[in-house]
Amino acid sequence: MSFNKSQAAFFQTLKLSLPIYTSLVDEIAEILQISIDSAYRRIRGEKLLDFSELEILCNRFNTSVDTFFNLHSNSILFQGNQNDYQENSFMKWMEDVYAQLNLVNSFSRKHIYWLVKDMPPFHHYYHKELAAFKFFFWRKSILFNDSLKNTKFSIRDNSYDQFAEITEKILKAYHKIPTTEIWNIEGINITLRQIELYHEMGVMTSTEDTIFLYNCMLEVIDNLEKMAERGKKILPGQLDVEGADYNFFVNEFIIGDNTFFATMDERKVTYLNHSVIYFHGTSDPSFNDAMFKNLENLIKKSTQISRVGEKERKQFFNKLRKKVVERLNATAEKEE
């Protein structure tokens, strides 16, 4: 009986993309509409796949045919979504974020790494009004939703309500995953600049709204400091309910690029940021091994301020607060 090692290795690659509780043979049998026995024979390499079966499996598992032929090239396959300029594009983006976090959560051993340029979106979600502002900004100025073309932002409108349920689901999923974030002092600048810019452009309905959002940022910083101190994820107002491990590093030399990296059992995935809020991901083994080594090197050259380094921790978060307070005071002074 012949045995195709390349085909058997191909199926092992597919298996790594499945949650731990999912049976590879059942998946293959269902996808190819064949018997369990036929699926086993293909997985073991006893029966060769034909081209139509290979195409179906590559499309279903978002993998490259290069994996099957064990080809080594400089090409790296990425998958992801882009703005389709529809009114529901942001909801689709939120649902995709939730799906990716659920995928990570489906594995027994998991960890996510975030190389921070802009504060990770999850931290904005801690406050309804701040989340509403970010959602409004992304939809109006990034996704170009026509319905928001001539509208202004107000913390009193109900635009957040349509995203409340999915936001809560995302937060709960995020809080279950052990996380390492690599920050720089510039990590809150983008959100602060967005608030400031909308205020200067008159997109805010009132100065009070602008000041309120700056105060939300101060509360977010307070919560980040509490999480760093405990080394655990914490929802504001729920200090007795701790989530997964939370590791906070500061790198004074590197400004991050919002790279999002996940380890799931033996599998690694890199998500690269593009078009402000979108990510393209790859499971390419060599690329991910190199990316993981790069993150490990960055962490070695960074200062850990979670659980340890109380002095450095207080200094860092006080610097973040100073940035917010300066803008808050400047806004208040202009109105006097």
Short mmCIF file of N, CA, C and O in Angstrom, two decimals, residues 50 65 76 81 109 167 175 208-209 245 253 266 302 317:
data_model
loop_
_atom_site.label_atom_id
_atom_site.label_comp_id
_atom_site.label_asym_id
_atom_site.label_seq_id
_atom_site.Cartn_x
_atom_site.Cartn_y
_atom_site.Cartn_z
N ASP A 50 -7.71 14.23 -5.35
CA ASP A 50 -7.70 14.75 -6.71
C ASP A 50 -7.71 16.28 -6.64
O ASP A 50 -7.86 16.87 -5.58
N VAL A 65 -2.07 26.05 -1.72
CA VAL A 65 -1.72 24.76 -2.33
C VAL A 65 -0.22 24.50 -2.17
O VAL A 65 0.23 23.36 -2.23
N ILE A 76 3.95 34.68 0.74
CA ILE A 76 3.25 34.41 2.00
C ILE A 76 1.78 34.69 1.77
O ILE A 76 1.40 35.77 1.29
N ASN A 81 -10.45 40.59 5.53
CA ASN A 81 -11.52 41.37 4.92
C ASN A 81 -11.08 42.80 4.67
O ASN A 81 -10.11 43.29 5.25
N ARG A 109 -4.51 25.83 25.07
CA ARG A 109 -3.37 26.70 25.35
C ARG A 109 -3.37 27.84 24.35
O ARG A 109 -3.23 27.62 23.16
N THR A 167 -20.36 44.30 21.33
CA THR A 167 -19.26 44.85 22.12
C THR A 167 -19.08 44.07 23.41
O THR A 167 -17.96 43.73 23.81
N HIS A 175 -11.41 38.88 27.61
CA HIS A 175 -11.01 38.73 29.01
C HIS A 175 -10.67 37.29 29.37
O HIS A 175 -10.11 37.05 30.44
N GLU A 208 -18.48 70.15 26.39
CA GLU A 208 -18.68 69.23 27.52
C GLU A 208 -18.46 67.78 27.08
O GLU A 208 -17.92 66.97 27.84
N ASP A 209 -18.88 67.45 25.85
CA ASP A 209 -18.67 66.09 25.35
C ASP A 209 -17.18 65.79 25.21
O ASP A 209 -16.72 64.70 25.54
N ASP A 245 -4.54 36.16 32.52
CA ASP A 245 -3.28 36.84 32.82
C ASP A 245 -3.07 38.02 31.87
O ASP A 245 -3.42 37.95 30.67
N PHE A 253 11.95 52.46 22.78
CA PHE A 253 12.65 52.69 21.52
C PHE A 253 11.80 52.39 20.30
O PHE A 253 12.04 52.91 19.22
N GLU A 266 -0.31 24.29 19.15
CA GLU A 266 0.90 24.29 18.32
C GLU A 266 0.82 25.29 17.16
O GLU A 266 1.77 25.41 16.39
N SER A 302 12.42 45.14 26.55
CA SER A 302 11.39 46.00 27.13
C SER A 302 11.38 45.86 28.65
O SER A 302 11.98 44.94 29.21
N PHE A 317 2.34 55.34 33.78
CA PHE A 317 0.93 55.71 33.72
C PHE A 317 0.71 57.17 34.08
O PHE A 317 -0.24 57.80 33.58
#
